[in-house]
């Protein structure tokens, strides 16, 4: 499973049970990165995608269901407890500081950075995508 997580500069993911931000261009980038592979997510995350968008699979236990090579878009749970199942990680960095009460605590030293790319989003002038492997 390859976890996909959006974080602010401090690793924040959620504030008051709501995502910090969302971006239409980021969603398109994620689907292009998936290249036809399944993208797992929970019902909360599915709400930002259109009904006919890619191979999206929804389950509240998406981190348990995503298989080898499949992506799992994680917004509402710190993915750190699933570290041993991960073969990779994609971090989208908002390059801003937002209020947060849920953080991504994955130890990046357990991963090798393969790619870093910046792009302009629809709501953020600079989003950084980092692709890691284990």
CSV table of N, CA, C and O in Angstrom, one decimal:
chain,number,residue,atom,x,y,z
A,1,UNK,N,0.8,-1.2,0.0
A,1,UNK,CA,0.0,0.0,0.0
A,1,UNK,C,0.9,1.2,0.0
A,1,UNK,O,1.9,1.3,0.6
A,2,UNK,N,0.5,2.2,-0.8
A,2,UNK,CA,1.2,3.5,-0.8
A,2,UNK,C,0.2,4.6,-0.2
A,2,UNK,O,-0.8,4.8,-0.8
A,3,UNK,N,0.6,5.1,0.9
A,3,UNK,CA,-0.2,6.1,1.6
A,3,UNK,C,0.0,7.4,0.9
A,3,UNK,O,1.1,7.8,0.5
A,4,UNK,N,-1.1,8.2,0.8
A,4,UNK,CA,-1.1,9.5,0.2
A,4,UNK,C,-1.7,10.5,1.3
A,4,UNK,O,-2.8,10.3,1.7
A,5,UNK,N,-0.9,11.5,1.7
A,5,UNK,CA,-1.3,12.3,2.8
A,5,UNK,C,-1.0,13.8,2.4
A,5,UNK,O,0.1,14.1,1.9
A,6,UNK,N,-1.9,14.7,2.8
A,6,UNK,CA,-1.7,16.1,2.6
A,6,UNK,C,-1.4,16.7,4.0
A,6,UNK,O,-2.1,16.4,5.0
A,7,UNK,N,-0.3,17.5,4.1
A,7,UNK,CA,0.1,18.0,5.3
A,7,UNK,C,0.5,19.5,5.2
A,7,UNK,O,0.9,19.9,4.2
A,8,UNK,N,0.4,20.2,6.3
A,8,UNK,CA,0.9,21.5,6.4
A,8,UNK,C,2.4,21.5,6.8
A,8,UNK,O,3.0,20.4,7.0
A,9,UNK,N,3.0,22.6,7.1
A,9,UNK,CA,4.4,22.7,7.4
A,9,UNK,C,4.8,22.0,8.7
A,9,UNK,O,5.9,21.7,9.0
A,10,UNK,N,3.8,21.7,9.6
A,10,UNK,CA,4.0,21.1,10.9
A,10,UNK,C,3.5,19.6,10.9
A,10,UNK,O,3.4,19.0,11.9
A,11,UNK,N,3.1,19.1,9.7
A,11,UNK,CA,2.6,17.8,9.6
A,11,UNK,C,1.1,17.7,9.9
A,11,UNK,O,0.6,16.6,10.0
A,12,UNK,N,0.4,18.8,10.1
A,12,UNK,CA,-1.0,18.8,10.4
A,12,UNK,C,-1.8,18.3,9.2
A,12,UNK,O,-1.5,18.6,8.1
A,13,UNK,N,-2.9,17.6,9.6
A,13,UNK,CA,-3.8,17.0,8.6
A,13,UNK,C,-5.2,17.5,8.7
A,13,UNK,O,-5.9,17.8,7.8
A,14,UNK,N,-5.7,17.6,10.0
A,14,UNK,CA,-7.1,18.0,10.3
A,14,UNK,C,-7.2,19.0,11.4
A,14,UNK,O,-6.3,19.0,12.3
A,15,UNK,N,-8.2,19.8,11.4
A,15,UNK,CA,-8.5,20.7,12.5
A,15,UNK,C,-10.0,20.6,12.8
A,15,UNK,O,-10.8,20.8,11.9
A,16,UNK,N,-10.4,20.2,14.0
A,16,UNK,CA,-11.8,20.1,14.4
A,16,UNK,C,-12.5,19.2,13.5
A,16,UNK,O,-13.6,19.5,13.0
A,17,UNK,N,-11.9,18.0,13.2
A,17,UNK,CA,-12.5,17.0,12.3
A,17,UNK,C,-12.7,17.4,10.9
A,17,UNK,O,-13.6,16.8,10.2
A,18,UNK,N,-12.1,18.5,10.4
A,18,UNK,CA,-12.2,18.9,9.0
A,18,UNK,C,-10.8,19.0,8.4
A,18,UNK,O,-9.9,19.4,9.1
A,19,UNK,N,-10.8,18.7,7.1
A,19,UNK,CA,-9.5,18.9,6.4
A,19,UNK,C,-9.0,20.3,6.5
A,19,UNK,O,-9.9,21.2,6.5
A,20,UNK,N,-7.7,20.5,6.5
A,20,UNK,CA,-7.2,21.9,6.5
A,20,UNK,C,-7.5,22.6,5.2
A,20,UNK,O,-7.8,23.8,5.2
A,21,UNK,N,-7.4,21.9,4.1
A,21,UNK,CA,-7.6,22.6,2.8
A,21,UNK,C,-7.8,21.5,1.8
A,21,UNK,O,-7.7,20.3,2.1
A,22,UNK,N,-8.2,21.9,0.6
A,22,UNK,CA,-8.3,21.0,-0.5
A,22,UNK,C,-8.0,21.7,-1.8
A,22,UNK,O,-8.1,23.0,-1.8
A,23,UNK,N,-7.7,21.0,-2.8
A,23,UNK,CA,-7.3,21.7,-4.1
A,23,UNK,C,-7.6,20.8,-5.3
A,23,UNK,O,-7.2,19.6,-5.3
A,24,UNK,N,-8.3,21.3,-6.2
A,24,UNK,CA,-8.7,20.6,-7.4
A,24,UNK,C,-7.5,20.1,-8.3
A,24,UNK,O,-7.5,19.0,-8.8
A,25,UNK,N,-6.5,20.9,-8.4
A,25,UNK,CA,-5.3,20.5,-9.2
A,25,UNK,C,-4.6,19.4,-8.5
A,25,UNK,O,-4.1,18.4,-9.1
A,26,UNK,N,-4.5,19.4,-7.1
A,26,UNK,CA,-3.9,18.3,-6.4
A,26,UNK,C,-4.7,17.0,-6.6
A,26,UNK,O,-4.0,16.0,-6.9
A,27,UNK,N,-6.0,17.1,-6.6
A,27,UNK,CA,-6.8,15.8,-6.9
A,27,UNK,C,-6.4,15.3,-8.3
A,27,UNK,O,-6.3,14.1,-8.4
A,28,UNK,N,-6.3,16.2,-9.3
A,28,UNK,CA,-6.0,15.7,-10.6
A,28,UNK,C,-4.6,15.1,-10.6
A,28,UNK,O,-4.4,14.1,-11.3
A,29,UNK,N,-3.7,15.7,-9.9
A,29,UNK,CA,-2.3,15.2,-9.8
A,29,UNK,C,-2.3,13.8,-9.2
A,29,UNK,O,-1.6,12.8,-9.7
A,30,UNK,N,-3.1,13.6,-8.2
A,30,UNK,CA,-3.2,12.3,-7.5
A,30,UNK,C,-3.7,11.2,-8.4
A,30,UNK,O,-3.2,10.1,-8.5
A,31,UNK,N,-4.7,11.6,-9.2
A,31,UNK,CA,-5.3,10.6,-10.1
A,31,UNK,C,-4.4,10.3,-11.2
A,31,UNK,O,-4.3,9.1,-11.7
A,32,UNK,N,-3.6,11.3,-11.7
A,32,UNK,CA,-2.6,11.0,-12.7
A,32,UNK,C,-1.5,10.1,-12.2
A,32,UNK,O,-1.0,9.2,-12.9
A,33,UNK,N,-1.1,10.4,-10.9
A,33,UNK,CA,-0.1,9.5,-10.3
A,33,UNK,C,-0.5,8.1,-10.2
A,33,UNK,O,0.2,7.1,-10.3
A,34,UNK,N,-1.8,7.9,-9.9
A,34,UNK,CA,-2.4,6.6,-9.7
A,34,UNK,C,-2.3,5.8,-11.0
A,34,UNK,O,-2.2,4.6,-11.0
A,35,UNK,N,-2.4,6.5,-12.2
A,35,UNK,CA,-2.3,5.9,-13.5
A,35,UNK,C,-3.1,4.6,-13.6
A,35,UNK,O,-2.6,3.5,-14.1
A,36,UNK,N,-4.4,4.7,-13.2
A,36,UNK,CA,-5.3,3.6,-13.4
A,36,UNK,C,-5.3,2.6,-12.2
A,36,UNK,O,-6.2,1.7,-12.2
A,37,UNK,N,-4.4,2.7,-11.3
A,37,UNK,CA,-4.4,1.9,-10.1
A,37,UNK,C,-5.5,2.3,-9.2
A,37,UNK,O,-5.9,3.5,-9.2
A,38,UNK,N,-6.1,1.4,-8.4
A,38,UNK,CA,-7.1,1.8,-7.4
A,38,UNK,C,-6.6,2.9,-6.4
A,38,UNK,O,-5.4,2.9,-6.0
A,39,UNK,N,-7.4,3.8,-6.0
A,39,UNK,CA,-7.2,4.8,-5.0
A,39,UNK,C,-8.2,4.6,-3.9
A,39,UNK,O,-9.4,4.8,-4.1
A,40,UNK,N,-7.8,4.1,-2.8
A,40,UNK,CA,-8.7,3.8,-1.6
A,40,UNK,C,-8.8,5.1,-0.8
A,40,UNK,O,-7.9,5.9,-0.7
A,41,UNK,N,-10.0,5.3,-0.2
A,41,UNK,CA,-10.2,6.4,0.7
A,41,UNK,C,-11.5,6.1,1.5
A,41,UNK,O,-12.3,5.3,1.1
A,42,UNK,N,-11.7,6.9,2.5
A,42,UNK,CA,-13.0,6.8,3.3
A,42,UNK,C,-14.0,7.7,2.6
A,42,UNK,O,-13.8,8.5,1.7
A,43,UNK,N,-15.2,7.6,3.1
A,43,UNK,CA,-16.4,8.4,2.6
A,43,UNK,C,-16.2,9.9,2.7
A,43,UNK,O,-16.6,10.6,1.8
A,44,UNK,N,-15.5,10.3,3.8
A,44,UNK,CA,-15.3,11.8,3.9
A,44,UNK,C,-14.4,12.3,2.8
A,44,UNK,O,-14.7,13.3,2.2
A,45,UNK,N,-13.4,11.6,2.5
A,45,UNK,CA,-12.5,12.0,1.4
A,45,UNK,C,-13.1,11.9,0.0
A,45,UNK,O,-12.9,12.7,-0.9
A,46,UNK,N,-13.9,10.9,-0.2
A,46,UNK,CA,-14.6,10.7,-1.5
A,46,UNK,C,-15.4,11.9,-1.8
A,46,UNK,O,-15.6,12.2,-3.0
A,47,UNK,N,-15.9,12.7,-0.9
A,47,UNK,CA,-16.8,13.8,-1.1
A,47,UNK,C,-16.1,14.9,-1.9
A,47,UNK,O,-16.8,15.7,-2.5
A,48,UNK,N,-14.8,14.9,-2.0
A,48,UNK,CA,-14.1,16.0,-2.8
A,48,UNK,C,-14.0,15.5,-4.3
A,48,UNK,O,-13.6,16.3,-5.1
A,49,UNK,N,-14.2,14.3,-4.6
A,49,UNK,CA,-14.0,13.8,-6.0
A,49,UNK,C,-15.4,13.6,-6.6
A,49,UNK,O,-16.4,13.4,-6.0
A,50,UNK,N,-15.4,13.8,-8.0
A,50,UNK,CA,-16.6,13.6,-8.7
A,50,UNK,C,-17.0,12.1,-8.7
A,50,UNK,O,-16.2,11.2,-8.5
A,51,UNK,N,-18.3,11.9,-9.1
A,51,UNK,CA,-18.8,10.5,-9.0
A,51,UNK,C,-18.1,9.6,-10.0
A,51,UNK,O,-18.1,8.4,-9.8
A,52,UNK,N,-17.6,10.1,-11.1
A,52,UNK,CA,-17.1,9.2,-12.2
A,52,UNK,C,-15.6,9.4,-12.3
A,52,UNK,O,-15.0,9.5,-13.4
A,53,UNK,N,-14.9,9.6,-11.2
A,53,UNK,CA,-13.5,9.9,-11.2
A,53,UNK,C,-12.6,8.7,-10.9
A,53,UNK,O,-12.5,8.2,-9.8
A,54,UNK,N,-11.8,8.3,-11.9
A,54,UNK,CA,-10.8,7.2,-11.7
A,54,UNK,C,-11.4,6.0,-11.1
A,54,UNK,O,-12.5,5.7,-11.1
A,55,UNK,N,-10.4,5.2,-10.6
A,55,UNK,CA,-10.8,3.9,-9.9
A,55,UNK,C,-10.8,4.2,-8.4
A,55,UNK,O,-9.8,3.8,-7.7
A,56,UNK,N,-11.8,4.9,-7.9
A,56,UNK,CA,-11.8,5.2,-6.5
A,56,UNK,C,-12.6,4.1,-5.8
A,56,UNK,O,-13.7,3.7,-6.2
A,57,UNK,N,-12.0,3.7,-4.6
A,57,UNK,CA,-12.6,2.7,-3.8
A,57,UNK,C,-12.8,3.2,-2.4
A,57,UNK,O,-11.9,3.8,-1.9
A,58,UNK,N,-14.0,3.0,-1.9
A,58,UNK,CA,-14.4,3.6,-0.6
A,58,UNK,C,-14.6,2.6,0.4
A,58,UNK,O,-15.3,1.6,0.2
A,59,UNK,N,-13.9,2.8,1.6
A,59,UNK,CA,-14.2,1.9,2.8
A,59,UNK,C,-13.6,2.7,4.0
A,59,UNK,O,-12.6,3.3,3.9
A,60,UNK,N,-14.4,2.6,5.1
A,60,UNK,CA,-13.9,3.3,6.3
A,60,UNK,C,-12.6,2.7,6.8
A,60,UNK,O,-11.8,3.4,7.4
A,61,UNK,N,-12.3,1.4,6.5
A,61,UNK,CA,-11.1,0.8,6.9
A,61,UNK,C,-10.1,0.7,5.6
A,61,UNK,O,-9.5,-0.3,5.4
A,62,UNK,N,-10.1,1.8,4.9
A,62,UNK,CA,-9.3,1.8,3.6
A,62,UNK,C,-7.8,1.5,3.8
A,62,UNK,O,-7.2,0.8,3.0
A,63,UNK,N,-7.2,1.9,5.0
A,63,UNK,CA,-5.8,1.5,5.2
A,63,UNK,C,-5.6,0.0,5.4
A,63,UNK,O,-4.5,-0.5,5.1
A,64,UNK,N,-6.6,-0.7,5.8
A,64,UNK,CA,-6.5,-2.1,5.9
A,64,UNK,C,-6.8,-2.8,4.6
A,64,UNK,O,-6.2,-3.9,4.3
A,65,UNK,N,-7.6,-2.2,3.7
A,65,UNK,CA,-8.0,-2.8,2.5
A,65,UNK,C,-7.1,-2.6,1.3
A,65,UNK,O,-7.0,-3.4,0.4
A,66,UNK,N,-6.4,-1.5,1.3
A,66,UNK,CA,-5.5,-1.2,0.2
A,66,UNK,C,-4.4,-2.2,0.1
A,66,UNK,O,-3.8,-2.6,1.0
A,67,UNK,N,-4.3,-2.8,-1.1
A,67,UNK,CA,-3.3,-3.8,-1.4
A,67,UNK,C,-2.0,-3.3,-1.9
A,67,UNK,O,-1.8,-2.1,-2.1
A,68,UNK,N,-1.2,-4.3,-2.2
A,68,UNK,CA,0.2,-4.0,-2.8
A,68,UNK,C,0.1,-3.1,-4.0
A,68,UNK,O,-0.7,-3.4,-4.9
A,69,UNK,N,0.8,-2.0,-4.1
A,69,UNK,CA,0.8,-1.1,-5.2
A,69,UNK,C,-0.4,-0.2,-5.3
A,69,UNK,O,-0.4,0.7,-6.2
A,70,UNK,N,-1.4,-0.4,-4.5
A,70,UNK,CA,-2.6,0.5,-4.5
A,70,UNK,C,-2.4,1.7,-3.6
A,70,UNK,O,-1.7,1.6,-2.6
A,71,UNK,N,-2.9,2.8,-4.0
A,71,UNK,CA,-2.8,4.1,-3.2
A,71,UNK,C,-4.0,4.1,-2.2
A,71,UNK,O,-5.1,3.6,-2.5
A,72,UNK,N,-3.7,4.8,-1.1
A,72,UNK,CA,-4.7,5.0,-0.1
A,72,UNK,C,-4.6,6.5,0.4
A,72,UNK,O,-3.6,6.9,1.0
A,73,UNK,N,-5.6,7.3,0.0
A,73,UNK,CA,-5.6,8.7,0.3
A,73,UNK,C,-6.2,8.8,1.7
A,73,UNK,O,-7.3,8.4,2.0
A,74,UNK,N,-5.3,9.3,2.6
A,74,UNK,CA,-5.6,9.4,4.0
A,74,UNK,C,-5.7,10.8,4.5
A,74,UNK,O,-4.8,11.6,4.4
A,75,UNK,N,-6.9,11.2,5.1
A,75,UNK,CA,-7.1,12.5,5.6
A,75,UNK,C,-7.5,12.5,7.0
A,75,UNK,O,-7.2,13.5,7.7
A,76,UNK,N,-8.2,11.5,7.5
A,76,UNK,CA,-8.8,11.6,8.8
A,76,UNK,C,-8.2,10.7,9.9
A,76,UNK,O,-8.7,10.7,11.0
A,77,UNK,N,-7.1,10.1,9.6
A,77,UNK,CA,-6.4,9.2,10.5
A,77,UNK,C,-4.9,9.3,10.3
A,77,UNK,O,-4.4,9.4,9.2
A,78,UNK,N,-4.1,9.4,11.4
A,78,UNK,CA,-2.7,9.4,11.3
A,78,UNK,C,-2.3,8.0,10.7
A,78,UNK,O,-2.7,7.0,11.4
A,79,UNK,N,-1.6,7.9,9.6
A,79,UNK,CA,-1.3,6.6,9.0
A,79,UNK,C,-0.2,5.8,9.7
A,79,UNK,O,0.1,4.7,9.3
A,80,UNK,N,0.5,6.4,10.7
A,80,UNK,CA,1.6,5.8,11.3
A,80,UNK,C,1.4,4.4,11.8
A,80,UNK,O,2.3,3.5,11.6
A,81,UNK,N,0.3,4.0,12.4
A,81,UNK,CA,0.1,2.7,12.8
A,81,UNK,C,0.1,1.6,11.7
A,81,UNK,O,0.3,0.4,11.9
A,82,UNK,N,0.0,2.0,10.4
A,82,UNK,CA,0.0,1.1,9.3
A,82,UNK,C,1.4,1.2,8.6
A,82,UNK,O,1.5,0.6,7.5
A,83,UNK,N,2.4,1.7,9.2
A,83,UNK,CA,3.7,1.8,8.6
A,83,UNK,C,4.2,0.5,8.1
A,83,UNK,O,4.8,0.5,7.0
A,84,UNK,N,4.1,-0.6,8.8
A,84,UNK,CA,4.6,-1.9,8.3
A,84,UNK,C,3.9,-2.4,7.0
A,84,UNK,O,4.5,-3.2,6.3
A,85,UNK,N,2.7,-1.9,6.7
A,85,UNK,CA,2.0,-2.3,5.5
A,85,UNK,C,2.5,-1.4,4.3
A,85,UNK,O,2.1,-1.8,3.2
A,86,UNK,N,3.1,-0.3,4.6
A,86,UNK,CA,3.4,0.6,3.5
A,86,UNK,C,4.7,0.2,2.7
A,86,UNK,O,5.7,-0.1,3.3
A,87,UNK,N,4.5,0.3,1.4
A,87,UNK,CA,5.7,0.2,0.5
A,87,UNK,C,6.1,1.5,0.0
A,87,UNK,O,7.2,1.6,-0.6
A,88,UNK,N,5.3,2.5,0.2
A,88,UNK,CA,5.6,3.9,-0.2
A,88,UNK,C,4.7,4.9,0.4
A,88,UNK,O,3.8,4.6,1.2
A,89,UNK,N,5.1,6.1,0.2
A,89,UNK,CA,4.3,7.3,0.7
A,89,UNK,C,4.4,8.4,-0.3
A,89,UNK,O,5.4,8.7,-0.9
A,90,UNK,N,3.3,9.1,-0.4
A,90,UNK,CA,3.2,10.3,-1.2
A,90,UNK,C,2.7,11.4,-0.3
A,90,UNK,O,1.6,11.3,0.3
A,91,UNK,N,3.6,12.4,-0.1
A,91,UNK,CA,3.2,13.6,0.7
A,91,UNK,C,2.9,14.8,-0.2
A,91,UNK,O,3.7,15.1,-1.0
A,92,UNK,N,1.8,15.4,0.0
A,92,UNK,CA,1.5,16.6,-0.6
A,92,UNK,C,1.6,17.7,0.5
A,92,UNK,O,0.9,17.6,1.5
A,93,UNK,N,2.5,18.6,0.3
A,93,UNK,CA,2.7,19.7,1.3
A,93,UNK,C,2.1,20.9,0.8
A,93,UNK,O,2.3,21.4,-0.3
A,94,UNK,N,1.3,21.5,1.7
A,94,UNK,CA,0.6,22.7,1.4
A,94,UNK,C,1.5,23.9,1.5
A,94,UNK,O,1.2,25.0,1.0
A,95,UNK,N,2.7,23.8,2.1
A,95,UNK,CA,3.6,24.9,2.3
A,95,UNK,C,3.0,26.1,3.0
A,95,UNK,O,3.3,27.2,2.6
A,96,UNK,N,2.2,25.8,4.0
A,96,UNK,CA,1.6,26.8,4.8
A,96,UNK,C,1.4,26.2,6.2
A,96,UNK,O,1.5,25.0,6.4
A,97,UNK,N,1.1,27.1,7.1
A,97,UNK,CA,0.8,26.6,8.5
A,97,UNK,C,-0.7,26.8,8.7
A,97,UNK,O,-1.1,28.0,8.6
A,98,UNK,N,-1.3,25.8,9.1
A,98,UNK,CA,-2.8,25.9,9.4
A,98,UNK,C,-3.0,25.4,10.9
A,98,UNK,O,-2.1,24.6,11.4
A,99,UNK,N,-4.1,25.8,11.5
A,99,UNK,CA,-4.4,25.1,12.8
A,99,UNK,C,-4.6,23.6,12.5
A,99,UNK,O,-5.1,23.2,11.5
A,100,UNK,N,-4.2,22.8,13.5
A,100,UNK,CA,-4.3,21.4,13.4
A,100,UNK,C,-4.5,20.7,14.7
A,100,UNK,O,-3.9,21.2,15.7
A,101,UNK,N,-5.2,19.6,14.8
A,101,UNK,CA,-5.3,18.8,16.0
A,101,UNK,C,-5.1,17.3,15.6
A,101,UNK,O,-5.1,16.5,16.5
A,102,UNK,N,-4.9,17.0,14.4
A,102,UNK,CA,-4.5,15.7,14.0
A,102,UNK,C,-3.2,15.8,13.1
A,102,UNK,O,-3.2,16.6,12.1
A,103,UNK,N,-2.2,15.1,13.4
A,103,UNK,CA,-0.9,15.2,12.7
A,103,UNK,C,-0.5,13.8,12.1
A,103,UNK,O,-0.8,12.8,12.6
A,104,UNK,N,0.2,13.9,11.0
A,104,UNK,CA,0.9,12.7,10.4
A,104,UNK,C,2.2,12.5,11.1
A,104,UNK,O,3.1,13.4,11.1
A,105,UNK,N,2.3,11.4,11.8
A,105,UNK,CA,3.6,11.1,12.6
A,105,UNK,C,4.4,10.1,12.0
A,105,UNK,O,5.3,9.5,12.7
A,106,UNK,N,4.3,9.8,10.7
A,106,UNK,CA,5.1,8.8,10.0
A,106,UNK,C,6.6,9.2,10.1
A,106,UNK,O,6.9,10.4,9.8
A,107,UNK,N,7.5,8.3,10.5
A,107,UNK,CA,8.9,8.6,10.5
A,107,UNK,C,9.5,8.6,9.1
A,107,UNK,O,9.7,7.5,8.5
A,108,UNK,N,9.7,9.8,8.6
A,108,UNK,CA,10.2,9.8,7.2
A,108,UNK,C,11.6,9.2,7.0
A,108,UNK,O,12.0,8.8,5.9
A,109,UNK,N,12.3,9.0,8.1
A,109,UNK,CA,13.6,8.3,8.0
A,109,UNK,C,13.5,6.9,7.6
A,109,UNK,O,14.4,6.2,7.3
A,110,UNK,N,12.3,6.3,7.7
A,110,UNK,CA,12.0,4.9,7.3
A,110,UNK,C,11.8,4.9,5.8
A,110,UNK,O,11.5,3.8,5.3
A,111,UNK,N,11.8,6.0,5.1
A,111,UNK,CA,11.5,6.0,3.7
A,111,UNK,C,12.7,6.7,2.9
A,111,UNK,O,13.5,7.4,3.5
A,112,UNK,N,12.8,6.4,1.6
A,112,UNK,CA,13.8,7.1,0.7
A,112,UNK,C,13.0,8.0,-0.2
A,112,UNK,O,12.1,7.5,-0.9
A,113,UNK,N,13.4,9.3,-0.2
A,113,UNK,CA,12.8,10.2,-1.2
A,113,UNK,C,13.2,9.9,-2.6
A,113,UNK,O,14.4,9.9,-2.9
A,114,UNK,N,12.2,9.7,-3.5
A,114,UNK,CA,12.5,9.4,-4.9
A,114,UNK,C,12.3,10.6,-5.8
A,114,UNK,O,12.9,10.7,-6.8
A,115,UNK,N,11.3,11.4,-5.4
A,115,UNK,CA,11.0,12.5,-6.3
A,115,UNK,C,10.4,13.7,-5.5
A,115,UNK,O,9.6,13.4,-4.5
A,116,UNK,N,10.7,14.9,-5.9
A,116,UNK,CA,10.1,16.1,-5.3
A,116,UNK,C,9.7,17.0,-6.4
A,116,UNK,O,10.5,17.3,-7.3
A,117,UNK,N,8.4,17.4,-6.5
A,117,UNK,CA,8.0,18.3,-7.5
A,117,UNK,C,7.1,19.3,-7.0
A,117,UNK,O,6.2,19.0,-6.1
A,118,UNK,N,7.2,20.6,-7.4
A,118,UNK,CA,6.4,21.7,-7.0
A,118,UNK,C,5.4,22.0,-8.2
A,118,UNK,O,5.8,21.9,-9.4
A,119,UNK,N,4.2,22.4,-7.9
A,119,UNK,CA,3.3,22.8,-8.9
A,119,UNK,C,2.3,23.8,-8.3
A,119,UNK,O,2.1,23.8,-7.1
A,120,UNK,N,1.7,24.6,-9.1
A,120,UNK,CA,0.7,25.6,-8.7
A,120,UNK,C,-0.6,24.9,-8.6
A,120,UNK,O,-1.0,24.2,-9.6
A,121,UNK,N,-1.3,25.0,-7.5
A,121,UNK,CA,-2.7,24.5,-7.4
A,121,UNK,C,-3.7,25.5,-7.7
A,121,UNK,O,-3.4,26.6,-8.1
A,122,UNK,N,-5.0,25.1,-7.5
A,122,UNK,CA,-6.1,26.0,-7.8
A,122,UNK,C,-6.3,26.9,-6.6
A,122,UNK,O,-6.8,28.0,-6.7
A,123,UNK,N,-5.9,26.5,-5.4
A,123,UNK,CA,-6.1,27.3,-4.2
A,123,UNK,C,-4.8,27.6,-3.5
A,123,UNK,O,-4.7,28.4,-2.6
A,124,UNK,N,-3.7,27.1,-4.0
A,124,UNK,CA,-2.3,27.3,-3.4
A,124,UNK,C,-1.4,27.6,-4.5
A,124,UNK,O,-1.3,26.9,-5.5
A,125,UNK,N,-0.6,28.6,-4.3
A,125,UNK,CA,0.4,29.0,-5.4
A,125,UNK,C,1.5,28.0,-5.5
A,125,UNK,O,2.1,27.8,-6.6
A,126,UNK,N,1.8,27.2,-4.4
A,126,UNK,CA,2.8,26.2,-4.5
A,126,UNK,C,2.5,25.0,-3.6
A,126,UNK,O,2.3,25.2,-2.4
A,127,UNK,N,2.3,23.9,-4.2
A,127,UNK,CA,2.1,22.6,-3.6
A,127,UNK,C,3.3,21.8,-3.9
A,127,UNK,O,3.8,21.7,-5.1
A,128,UNK,N,3.9,21.1,-2.9
A,128,UNK,CA,5.0,20.2,-3.2
A,128,UNK,C,4.6,18.7,-3.0
A,128,UNK,O,4.0,18.4,-2.0
A,129,UNK,N,4.8,17.9,-4.0
A,129,UNK,CA,4.6,16.5,-4.0
A,129,UNK,C,5.9,15.8,-3.8
A,129,UNK,O,6.9,16.0,-4.5
A,130,UNK,N,6.0,15.0,-2.7
A,130,UNK,CA,7.1,14.2,-2.4
A,130,UNK,C,6.7,12.7,-2.5
A,130,UNK,O,5.8,12.3,-1.9
A,131,UNK,N,7.5,11.9,-3.3
A,131,UNK,CA,7.2,10.5,-3.4
A,131,UNK,C,8.4,9.7,-2.8
A,131,UNK,O,9.5,9.9,-3.1
A,132,UNK,N,8.0,8.9,-1.8
A,132,UNK,CA,8.9,8.1,-1.1
A,132,UNK,C,8.7,6.6,-1.3
A,132,UNK,O,7.6,6.2,-1.6
A,133,UNK,N,9.7,5.8,-1.1
A,133,UNK,CA,9.6,4.4,-1.1
A,133,UNK,C,10.3,3.8,0.1
A,133,UNK,O,11.1,4.5,0.7
A,134,UNK,N,9.9,2.6,0.4
A,134,UNK,CA,10.5,1.9,1.6
A,134,UNK,C,11.5,0.8,1.1
A,134,UNK,O,11.4,0.3,0.0
